[in-house]
Amino acid sequence: MIRIPCPFCGTRDHSEFSYGGDGSIQYPALDAPVQDWHDAVFQRENICGVQTETWQHVNGCRMWLLVDRDTMTHEIHDVRPAHPGMAKVLGVTS
Amino acid sequence: MTGQKGWTRQWRDPEPKSHYDVVIIGGGLHGLATAYYLAKNHGIRNIAVLEKGWIGGGNAGRNTTIVRSNYAQPGNREFYEDSLKLWENLSHDLNYNVMFSQRSHITLLHNPGAVDAVSRNYNVMRRTGNSDAEIWGLDQLKAAVPHLNYGPNARFPIMGAAVHKRAGTARHDAVVWGYARGADQMGVDIIQNCEVTGISREGSKVTAIETSRGKITAGKVGLAVAGSTSRLWTMAGLGCLPIESHKLQAFVSEPLKPLLDQVVVFGMGGAHFYISQSDKGGMVFGGDLDWYKSYAQKGNLPIVQDVAEAAMSVLPCLGRVRLLRHWSGVVDMSMDGTHFISKTPVDNLYLNAGWNYGGFKATPASGTYFADLIANDRPHRVIANHDLKRFERGLQIDERGAGPDPKLHG
């Protein structure tokens, strides 16, 4: 079991969370060239090592998180709210 | 009778030469099959297959050995039907018993929506030349597989099944060994314990492969390293791929007396489960991905629980059966659930990747068409849309209709 330190709830088993995907993707502007959208939607760096990814604490606070995790060892290096503004409103610092 | 004495090696253990006409990276099923068909169908004999560990030690030895061709999408239909036809003659072709057993693939159906969806797909199969597609009612299913959970208290009562009779299983190790021996007999060097550490390029050509056993130059290079495709791709100085590496677990129980004569598949809501019985008696089964991206060949416990729960809901008679082993393999999950047998931006580099859950059954066709691509430097008609550029053309061969999220293409 991977243990994820949720900034809102504390450290929990990863079975409480739902894996989103690659958190490094930046979607281009709506009127950006098709190739930019193609690359954002279909192309992945697929890092073997530490990557930033999205997880949702679906059986907890339901917040989306950005997690820096090693895809080879599963070690978690950093967890932060995906929406910093939300964290600020709720008075959570990470 | 020789009393089982005097057995000799089935393939040589050669030192790598400094140059080969074709180097295949990856000594799994697809790499070995590609080398075999390059030699057999295209007369190319100066070939090396480079394997980091031992042949067949990756996903070739980690799958649930299911072979089927019940696909509905154009491109997949022809490809997997060709593959099944090659499977039907594989033991003869290799002169090696791969124990291919066409024992039927039975997909259980639990609601009218599932019956409608699978009827549509199986009708597509029948209308496009694959007549091996039947929908069974409950009576027929009960007669064939009497010990499924038909009780009124089943969490998901069974309504019927979709049946694909020419599907079945094969002995995965025998397939590896058969292809290795066949390729070796035609002169292919199978080089184990040989890790690729670098791919040297000059412009749009690969010039040499750096390995743990020295530098090897090659006329053409084929990548067949499912799970590690992106790492090799990066070594070749190329950027991103429409692939993510995920891990898939599989399980085998202690051997039982004959219990299940078919491959049975259960998919309902969030559950996914497939099971067959090996010739040794072990119940071989699997379920979903671990859901998060991973390069680790080790599974996590929540999926063990999910799979055990699915097993109990379909075959409650397994409740006291003990698990013998469970393991995990790293698979290339692609953006549309379909593979790539493709040319690349590098002229003499060819890619075989993105097999999702389905690489085992694809082996003979994958080897055939990848060899054809490498030998002739153009894709065969059957794999015309299995290239890396299909998304740019607006095409996704998405059997499940799950969209561009790799983990959903189970």
Coordinates of C-alpha atoms in Angstrom, one line a residue:
Chain A
M1 CA 0.0 0.0 0.0
I2 CA 1.2 3.5 -0.8
R3 CA 0.6 6.0 2.0
I4 CA -0.3 9.5 0.8
P5 CA 0.0 12.4 3.1
C6 CA -3.1 14.4 2.2
P7 CA -2.6 18.0 3.1
F8 CA -6.3 18.2 4.2
C9 CA -6.8 14.9 6.0
G10 CA -3.4 13.5 7.0
T11 CA -1.7 10.4 5.8
R12 CA -4.0 7.8 4.4
D13 CA -3.8 4.5 2.3
H14 CA -3.7 5.0 -1.4
S15 CA -6.9 2.9 -1.7
E16 CA -8.8 6.0 -0.4
F17 CA -7.5 7.9 -3.5
S18 CA -8.2 7.8 -7.2
Y19 CA -5.3 8.2 -9.6
G20 CA -5.9 10.9 -12.1
G21 CA -2.9 11.0 -14.5
D22 CA 0.1 13.0 -15.5
G23 CA 0.0 16.2 -13.6
S24 CA 2.6 18.0 -15.7
I25 CA 0.3 18.5 -18.7
Q26 CA -0.4 22.1 -19.6
Y27 CA -3.4 22.4 -21.9
P28 CA -2.8 25.0 -24.6
A29 CA -5.1 27.9 -25.4
L30 CA -8.4 26.9 -27.1
D31 CA -7.3 28.5 -30.3
A32 CA -3.8 27.0 -30.2
P33 CA -2.6 25.0 -33.2
V34 CA -4.0 21.4 -33.5
Q35 CA -0.5 20.0 -33.1
D36 CA -0.3 21.5 -29.6
W37 CA -3.6 20.0 -28.6
H38 CA -2.5 16.6 -30.1
D39 CA 0.7 16.7 -28.0
A40 CA -1.1 17.7 -24.8
V41 CA -3.9 15.0 -25.2
F42 CA -1.9 12.1 -26.6
Q43 CA 1.8 12.4 -26.0
R44 CA 3.4 11.5 -22.7
E45 CA 6.9 11.7 -21.3
N46 CA 6.2 8.5 -19.3
I47 CA 8.9 9.2 -16.8
C48 CA 10.7 6.3 -15.0
G49 CA 11.5 8.2 -11.8
V50 CA 9.9 11.1 -10.0
Q51 CA 6.9 12.5 -11.8
T52 CA 4.1 14.9 -10.9
E53 CA 0.7 13.3 -11.0
T54 CA -2.8 14.1 -10.0
W55 CA -4.7 12.1 -7.4
Q56 CA -8.2 12.7 -5.9
H57 CA -8.9 11.9 -2.3
V58 CA -12.2 10.5 -3.4
N59 CA -12.9 8.6 -0.2
G60 CA -11.8 11.5 2.0
C61 CA -11.9 15.2 1.4
R62 CA -12.5 14.7 -2.4
M63 CA -9.8 17.3 -3.1
W64 CA -7.5 16.9 -6.1
L65 CA -3.9 16.8 -5.2
L66 CA -0.6 17.1 -7.0
V67 CA 1.7 14.3 -6.0
D68 CA 5.4 13.9 -6.8
R69 CA 5.9 10.2 -6.8
D70 CA 8.7 7.9 -8.0
T71 CA 7.2 5.5 -10.6
M72 CA 9.9 2.9 -10.0
T73 CA 9.9 2.8 -6.2
H74 CA 6.5 4.4 -5.5
E75 CA 8.1 6.7 -2.9
I76 CA 6.2 9.9 -2.4
H77 CA 8.3 13.0 -2.4
D78 CA 5.7 15.8 -2.2
V79 CA 2.0 16.3 -2.0
R80 CA 0.2 19.6 -2.4
P81 CA -3.3 20.8 -3.3
A82 CA -4.0 21.0 -7.0
H83 CA -5.9 24.2 -6.5
P84 CA -3.8 26.4 -4.2
G85 CA -6.6 29.0 -4.0
M86 CA -8.9 26.3 -2.5
A87 CA -6.2 25.5 0.1
K88 CA -5.9 29.2 1.0
V89 CA -9.7 29.6 1.4
L90 CA -9.7 26.6 3.7
G91 CA -6.7 27.8 5.6
V92 CA -4.6 24.8 4.8
T93 CA -0.9 25.3 4.2
S94 CA 1.3 22.7 2.7
Chain B
M1 CA 14.2 -44.7 -24.9
T2 CA 17.0 -42.6 -23.6
G3 CA 15.9 -42.2 -20.0
Q4 CA 15.7 -38.4 -20.4
K5 CA 19.5 -38.3 -20.8
G6 CA 21.4 -36.6 -23.5
W7 CA 19.3 -33.4 -23.7
T8 CA 21.1 -30.6 -25.4
R9 CA 20.6 -26.8 -25.6
Q10 CA 17.7 -25.8 -27.7
W11 CA 19.4 -22.6 -28.8
R12 CA 23.0 -21.4 -28.8
D13 CA 24.5 -18.9 -26.3
P14 CA 26.6 -16.9 -28.7
E15 CA 28.9 -14.0 -28.0
P16 CA 27.5 -10.8 -29.7
K17 CA 29.1 -10.0 -33.1
S18 CA 30.1 -6.4 -33.8
H19 CA 27.6 -6.0 -36.6
Y20 CA 24.2 -7.3 -37.5
D21 CA 21.8 -6.5 -40.4
V22 CA 18.9 -6.3 -37.9
V23 CA 19.1 -5.9 -34.2
I24 CA 15.9 -6.6 -32.3
I25 CA 15.9 -5.1 -28.7
G26 CA 13.8 -7.2 -26.4
G27 CA 13.8 -11.0 -26.1
G28 CA 10.2 -11.4 -25.2
L29 CA 7.6 -13.1 -27.4
H30 CA 7.3 -10.2 -29.9
G31 CA 11.0 -9.8 -30.3
L32 CA 11.7 -13.5 -30.7
A33 CA 8.7 -13.9 -33.1
T34 CA 9.9 -10.9 -35.2
A35 CA 13.4 -12.5 -35.5
Y36 CA 11.8 -15.8 -36.4
Y37 CA 9.6 -14.3 -39.2
L38 CA 12.4 -12.1 -40.5
A39 CA 14.5 -15.2 -41.0
K40 CA 11.7 -17.4 -42.2
N41 CA 9.6 -15.1 -44.4
H42 CA 12.2 -12.6 -45.5
G43 CA 15.5 -14.6 -45.7
I44 CA 17.4 -12.2 -43.4
R45 CA 19.7 -14.3 -41.3
N46 CA 22.2 -11.9 -39.7
I47 CA 20.0 -11.0 -36.8
A48 CA 20.5 -10.5 -33.1
V49 CA 17.9 -10.4 -30.4
L50 CA 19.2 -8.5 -27.4
E51 CA 17.7 -9.4 -24.0
K52 CA 18.5 -7.6 -20.7
G53 CA 17.6 -10.6 -18.6
W54 CA 16.6 -14.0 -19.8
I55 CA 14.3 -14.6 -22.7
G56 CA 10.6 -14.8 -21.8
G57 CA 11.3 -13.4 -18.3
G58 CA 9.2 -10.2 -18.7
N59 CA 5.6 -10.1 -19.7
A60 CA 6.0 -13.3 -21.8
G61 CA 6.2 -15.1 -18.4
R62 CA 3.7 -12.8 -16.6
N63 CA 0.5 -13.0 -18.6
T64 CA -2.6 -15.1 -18.3
T65 CA -2.0 -16.9 -21.7
I66 CA -5.4 -16.0 -23.2
V67 CA -5.7 -16.0 -27.0
R68 CA -8.8 -14.6 -28.7
S69 CA -9.9 -12.5 -31.7
N70 CA -13.2 -11.1 -30.6
Y71 CA -12.5 -7.5 -31.8
A72 CA -14.9 -5.2 -33.5
Q73 CA -12.9 -2.2 -34.6
P74 CA -11.5 -2.2 -38.2
G75 CA -7.8 -2.8 -38.0
N76 CA -8.0 -4.8 -34.8
R77 CA -10.4 -7.3 -36.4
E78 CA -8.1 -8.3 -39.3
F79 CA -5.0 -8.2 -37.1
Y80 CA -6.2 -10.4 -34.3
E81 CA -8.0 -12.8 -36.7
D82 CA -4.7 -13.3 -38.6
S83 CA -3.0 -13.8 -35.3
L84 CA -5.6 -16.5 -34.2
K85 CA -5.1 -18.3 -37.6
L86 CA -1.3 -18.3 -37.0
W87 CA -1.9 -19.7 -33.5
E88 CA -3.9 -22.5 -34.9
N89 CA -0.9 -23.7 -36.9
L90 CA 1.9 -22.5 -34.6
S91 CA 2.8 -25.9 -33.0
H92 CA 3.3 -27.3 -36.6
D93 CA 5.1 -24.3 -37.8
L94 CA 7.6 -24.2 -35.0
N95 CA 7.7 -28.0 -34.6
Y96 CA 7.3 -27.3 -30.9
N97 CA 4.2 -28.1 -28.9
V98 CA 2.9 -24.7 -27.6
M99 CA -0.1 -26.5 -26.1
F100 CA -2.6 -24.2 -27.8
S101 CA -6.0 -25.2 -26.5
Q102 CA -9.0 -23.7 -28.2
R103 CA -11.3 -24.1 -25.2
S104 CA -13.7 -21.2 -25.8
H105 CA -13.7 -17.7 -24.3
I106 CA -16.9 -17.0 -22.4
T107 CA -17.8 -13.4 -21.5
L108 CA -20.5 -13.4 -18.8
L109 CA -23.3 -10.9 -19.3
H110 CA -25.2 -9.5 -16.3
N111 CA -27.7 -6.9 -17.7
P112 CA -29.6 -6.1 -20.8
G113 CA -27.2 -3.3 -21.7
A114 CA -24.3 -5.6 -21.7
V115 CA -26.2 -8.1 -23.8
D116 CA -27.0 -5.3 -26.4
A117 CA -23.4 -4.0 -26.4
V118 CA -21.8 -7.4 -26.9
S119 CA -24.4 -8.4 -29.4
R120 CA -23.5 -5.4 -31.5
N121 CA -19.8 -6.3 -31.4
Y122 CA -20.3 -9.9 -32.1
N123 CA -22.6 -9.1 -35.0
V124 CA -19.9 -6.9 -36.4
M125 CA -17.6 -9.9 -36.1
R126 CA -20.0 -12.1 -38.0
R127 CA -20.7 -9.5 -40.6
T128 CA -17.0 -9.0 -41.3
G129 CA -15.8 -12.5 -41.7
N130 CA -15.3 -13.9 -38.2
S131 CA -18.2 -16.3 -37.8
D132 CA -16.9 -17.4 -34.4
A133 CA -19.2 -15.3 -32.3
E134 CA -22.2 -16.6 -30.4
I135 CA -24.6 -15.2 -27.8
W136 CA -25.8 -17.9 -25.3
G137 CA -28.8 -17.9 -23.1
L138 CA -28.7 -19.1 -19.5
D139 CA -29.7 -22.7 -20.3
Q140 CA -26.8 -23.2 -22.7
L141 CA -24.4 -21.5 -20.4
K142 CA -25.4 -23.6 -17.4
A143 CA -25.0 -26.8 -19.4
A144 CA -21.4 -25.8 -20.4
V145 CA -20.2 -24.2 -17.2
P146 CA -22.4 -25.6 -14.4
H147 CA -20.5 -24.3 -11.4
L148 CA -20.7 -20.5 -11.9
N149 CA -22.7 -18.5 -9.3
Y150 CA -26.2 -18.7 -10.8
G151 CA -27.9 -18.2 -7.4
P152 CA -30.6 -15.7 -7.0
N153 CA -28.5 -14.0 -4.3
A154 CA -25.6 -13.4 -6.7
R155 CA -24.4 -9.8 -6.5
F156 CA -24.7 -9.6 -10.3
P157 CA -27.0 -12.4 -11.6
I158 CA -25.8 -13.9 -14.9
M159 CA -28.2 -13.4 -17.8
G160 CA -26.2 -15.2 -20.5
A161 CA -22.8 -15.1 -22.2
A162 CA -20.9 -14.1 -25.4
V163 CA -18.9 -17.0 -26.6
H164 CA -15.9 -17.1 -28.9
K165 CA -15.2 -20.8 -29.4
R166 CA -11.8 -20.8 -31.3
A167 CA -10.3 -18.8 -28.5
G168 CA -8.3 -20.4 -25.7
T169 CA -5.0 -20.6 -24.0
A170 CA -1.4 -21.6 -24.8
R171 CA 1.7 -22.5 -22.8
H172 CA 3.5 -19.2 -22.6
D173 CA 7.0 -20.6 -21.9
A174 CA 6.7 -23.1 -24.8
V175 CA 5.9 -20.2 -27.2
V176 CA 9.0 -18.4 -26.1
W177 CA 11.1 -21.6 -26.4
G178 CA 9.6 -22.6 -29.7
Y179 CA 10.3 -19.2 -31.3
A180 CA 13.8 -19.0 -29.8
R181 CA 14.7 -22.5 -31.1
G182 CA 13.2 -21.8 -34.5
A183 CA 15.0 -18.5 -34.9
D184 CA 18.3 -19.9 -33.6
Q185 CA 18.1 -22.8 -36.1
M186 CA 17.9 -20.2 -38.9
G187 CA 21.0 -18.4 -37.6
V188 CA 19.5 -15.7 -35.3
D189 CA 21.8 -14.9 -32.3
I190 CA 19.8 -14.8 -29.1
I191 CA 22.0 -12.7 -26.7
Q192 CA 20.8 -12.8 -23.1
N193 CA 22.1 -10.8 -20.1
C194 CA 22.7 -8.0 -22.6
E195 CA 21.3 -4.7 -21.5
V196 CA 21.0 -1.8 -23.9
T197 CA 22.6 1.2 -22.3
G198 CA 22.5 3.6 -25.2
I199 CA 21.4 4.2 -28.8
S200 CA 23.8 6.2 -30.9
R201 CA 22.4 8.3 -33.7
E202 CA 23.8 10.3 -36.6
G203 CA 21.0 12.5 -37.9
S204 CA 18.1 10.4 -38.8
K205 CA 19.9 7.1 -38.6
V206 CA 20.8 4.8 -35.7
T207 CA 24.4 4.0 -36.0
A208 CA 25.2 1.7 -33.0
I209 CA 23.7 0.1 -29.9
E210 CA 25.7 0.4 -26.7
T211 CA 25.2 -2.6 -24.5
S212 CA 26.5 -4.2 -21.4
R213 CA 28.3 -6.6 -23.6
G214 CA 29.9 -4.1 -26.0
K215 CA 29.0 -1.9 -28.9
I216 CA 27.0 -3.4 -31.8
T217 CA 26.3 -1.7 -35.1
A218 CA 23.2 -2.5 -37.0
G219 CA 21.6 -1.9 -40.4
K220 CA 18.1 -1.8 -38.9
V221 CA 16.9 -1.7 -35.3
G222 CA 13.6 -2.9 -34.0
L223 CA 12.3 -2.0 -30.5
A224 CA 10.1 -4.7 -28.9
V225 CA 10.4 -3.9 -25.2
A226 CA 6.8 -3.4 -23.9
G227 CA 6.8 -1.7 -20.5
S228 CA 10.1 0.0 -21.1
T229 CA 9.4 1.5 -24.5
S230 CA 9.6 5.1 -23.3
R231 CA 13.0 4.5 -21.7
L232 CA 14.4 3.1 -25.0
W233 CA 12.7 5.9 -26.9
T234 CA 14.4 8.5 -24.7
M235 CA 17.8 6.7 -25.3
A236 CA 17.2 7.1 -29.0
G237 CA 16.9 10.9 -28.4
L238 CA 13.2 10.9 -29.2
G239 CA 10.6 12.8 -27.2
C240 CA 7.2 11.6 -26.0
L241 CA 5.1 8.7 -26.9
P242 CA 1.3 8.0 -26.7
I243 CA 2.1 5.4 -24.0
E244 CA 2.1 5.1 -20.2
S245 CA 3.7 2.2 -18.3
H246 CA 1.3 0.6 -15.9
K247 CA 1.4 -2.6 -14.0
L248 CA -0.9 -5.6 -14.3
Q249 CA -1.0 -8.4 -11.8
A250 CA -1.8 -12.0 -12.3
F251 CA -2.4 -15.0 -10.0
V252 CA -2.2 -18.8 -10.0
S253 CA -3.7 -21.1 -7.4
E254 CA -2.5 -24.4 -6.1
P255 CA -3.2 -27.2 -8.7
L256 CA -6.8 -28.6 -8.7
K257 CA -8.5 -31.5 -10.4
P258 CA -10.2 -30.4 -13.7
L259 CA -12.7 -27.7 -12.8
L260 CA -13.0 -25.2 -15.6
D261 CA -12.8 -26.1 -19.3
Q262 CA -13.1 -22.6 -20.7
V263 CA -11.7 -19.1 -20.3
V264 CA -14.4 -17.2 -18.3
V265 CA -14.5 -13.4 -18.2
F266 CA -16.5 -11.3 -15.8
G267 CA -16.8 -7.6 -16.1
M268 CA -19.4 -5.6 -14.2
G269 CA -19.3 -2.1 -12.8
G270 CA -15.8 -1.6 -11.4
A271 CA -14.9 -5.3 -11.4
H272 CA -12.9 -7.1 -14.0
F273 CA -11.9 -10.7 -13.8
Y274 CA -10.7 -13.5 -16.2
I275 CA -9.9 -17.1 -15.3
S276 CA -8.8 -20.3 -16.9
Q277 CA -7.2 -23.5 -15.6
S278 CA -3.7 -24.5 -16.7
D279 CA -2.9 -28.0 -17.8
K280 CA -1.1 -28.4 -14.5
G281 CA -4.3 -27.7 -12.7
G282 CA -3.6 -24.2 -11.4
M283 CA -6.4 -21.6 -11.7
V284 CA -4.8 -18.8 -13.6
F285 CA -6.6 -15.4 -13.2
G286 CA -6.2 -11.7 -13.2
G287 CA -8.1 -8.4 -13.0
D288 CA -7.6 -4.8 -13.4
L289 CA -4.4 -2.6 -13.5
D290 CA -3.2 -1.2 -10.2
W291 CA -4.6 2.1 -11.6
Y292 CA -1.5 4.2 -11.0
K293 CA 1.5 4.5 -13.4
S294 CA 4.4 2.3 -12.5
Y295 CA 7.6 0.7 -13.7
A296 CA 7.9 -1.6 -10.7
Q297 CA 7.3 -5.3 -11.4
K298 CA 5.5 -5.7 -8.1
G299 CA 1.8 -5.5 -7.4
N300 CA -0.1 -3.9 -4.6
L301 CA -2.6 -5.4 -2.2
P302 CA -5.8 -3.5 -3.0
I303 CA -6.0 -5.3 -6.4
V304 CA -5.4 -8.6 -4.8
Q305 CA -8.5 -8.0 -2.7
D306 CA -10.5 -6.8 -5.7
V307 CA -9.6 -9.8 -7.8
A308 CA -10.3 -12.2 -4.9
E309 CA -13.8 -10.6 -4.4
A310 CA -14.5 -10.9 -8.1
A311 CA -13.4 -14.6 -8.0
M312 CA -15.8 -15.2 -5.1
S313 CA -18.7 -13.5 -6.9
V314 CA -18.3 -15.6 -10.0
L315 CA -16.9 -18.9 -8.8
P316 CA -17.7 -19.2 -5.0
C317 CA -16.3 -22.8 -5.2
L318 CA -12.8 -21.2 -5.2
G319 CA -13.3 -19.9 -1.7
R320 CA -10.9 -22.3 0.0
V321 CA -8.4 -22.6 -2.8
R322 CA -5.0 -21.3 -1.8
L323 CA -3.0 -18.9 -3.9
L324 CA 0.3 -20.3 -5.1
R325 CA 1.9 -17.2 -6.6
H326 CA 1.0 -13.8 -7.7
W327 CA 3.2 -11.4 -9.8
S328 CA 3.1 -8.2 -11.8
G329 CA 4.2 -7.1 -15.2
V330 CA 4.7 -3.6 -16.6
V331 CA 2.6 -3.0 -19.7
D332 CA 2.6 -0.2 -22.3
M333 CA -0.9 1.2 -22.0
S334 CA -1.6 3.3 -25.1
M335 CA -3.9 6.2 -25.6
D336 CA -6.6 4.3 -27.4
G337 CA -6.0 0.8 -26.2
T338 CA -4.4 -0.3 -29.5
H339 CA -0.8 -1.1 -30.2
F340 CA 1.8 0.4 -32.5
I341 CA 3.8 -1.4 -35.2
S342 CA 5.3 1.6 -36.7
K343 CA 8.0 3.4 -38.5
T344 CA 9.6 6.2 -36.4
P345 CA 11.1 9.6 -37.0
V346 CA 14.5 7.7 -37.3
D347 CA 14.9 6.0 -40.7
N348 CA 16.2 2.6 -39.6
L349 CA 14.5 2.4 -36.3
Y350 CA 11.1 0.6 -36.0
L351 CA 8.7 0.4 -33.1
N352 CA 6.6 -2.5 -31.7
A353 CA 4.9 -1.3 -28.6
G354 CA 1.7 -0.3 -26.8
W355 CA 0.2 -3.8 -26.3
N356 CA -2.0 -2.9 -23.3
Y357 CA -3.5 -6.1 -21.8
G358 CA -3.3 -8.0 -25.1
G359 CA 0.3 -8.7 -26.1
F360 CA 0.3 -12.5 -25.6
K361 CA -2.4 -13.3 -28.1
A362 CA -1.0 -10.9 -30.6
T363 CA 2.5 -12.6 -30.7
P364 CA 2.4 -14.4 -34.1
A365 CA 0.8 -11.5 -36.0
S366 CA 2.9 -9.0 -34.2
G367 CA 6.1 -10.8 -35.2
T368 CA 4.8 -11.4 -38.8
Y369 CA 3.9 -7.8 -39.5
F370 CA 6.8 -6.2 -37.6
A371 CA 9.2 -8.4 -39.6
D372 CA 7.4 -7.4 -42.7
L373 CA 7.7 -3.7 -41.8
I374 CA 11.4 -4.0 -41.0
A375 CA 12.2 -6.0 -44.1
N376 CA 10.2 -3.9 -46.6
D377 CA 10.4 -0.5 -44.9
R378 CA 6.6 0.1 -45.4
P379 CA 3.6 -1.0 -43.4
H380 CA 1.5 -3.9 -44.6
R381 CA -2.1 -3.0 -45.3
V382 CA -3.3 -4.7 -42.2
I383 CA -1.2 -2.5 -39.9
A384 CA -1.6 0.7 -41.9
N385 CA -3.4 2.4 -39.0
H386 CA -1.2 0.9 -36.3
D387 CA 1.3 3.7 -36.7
L388 CA 2.3 6.5 -34.3
K389 CA 0.6 9.2 -36.4
R390 CA -3.0 7.9 -36.3
F391 CA -4.0 10.4 -33.6
E392 CA -2.8 13.3 -35.8
R393 CA -5.1 11.9 -38.5
G394 CA -8.0 12.0 -36.0
L395 CA -8.2 8.2 -35.7
Q396 CA -8.4 6.3 -32.5
I397 CA -8.8 2.5 -32.6
D398 CA -10.6 2.5 -29.2
E399 CA -12.3 -0.9 -28.7
R400 CA -13.8 0.2 -25.4
G401 CA -14.6 3.8 -26.3
A402 CA -12.8 4.9 -23.2
G403 CA -11.0 7.9 -24.6
P404 CA -7.4 9.0 -24.4
D405 CA -6.7 7.8 -20.8
P406 CA -4.3 4.9 -20.9
K407 CA -5.3 3.3 -17.6
L408 CA -8.9 2.9 -18.8
H409 CA -8.1 0.5 -21.7
G410 CA -8.3 -2.7 -19.8

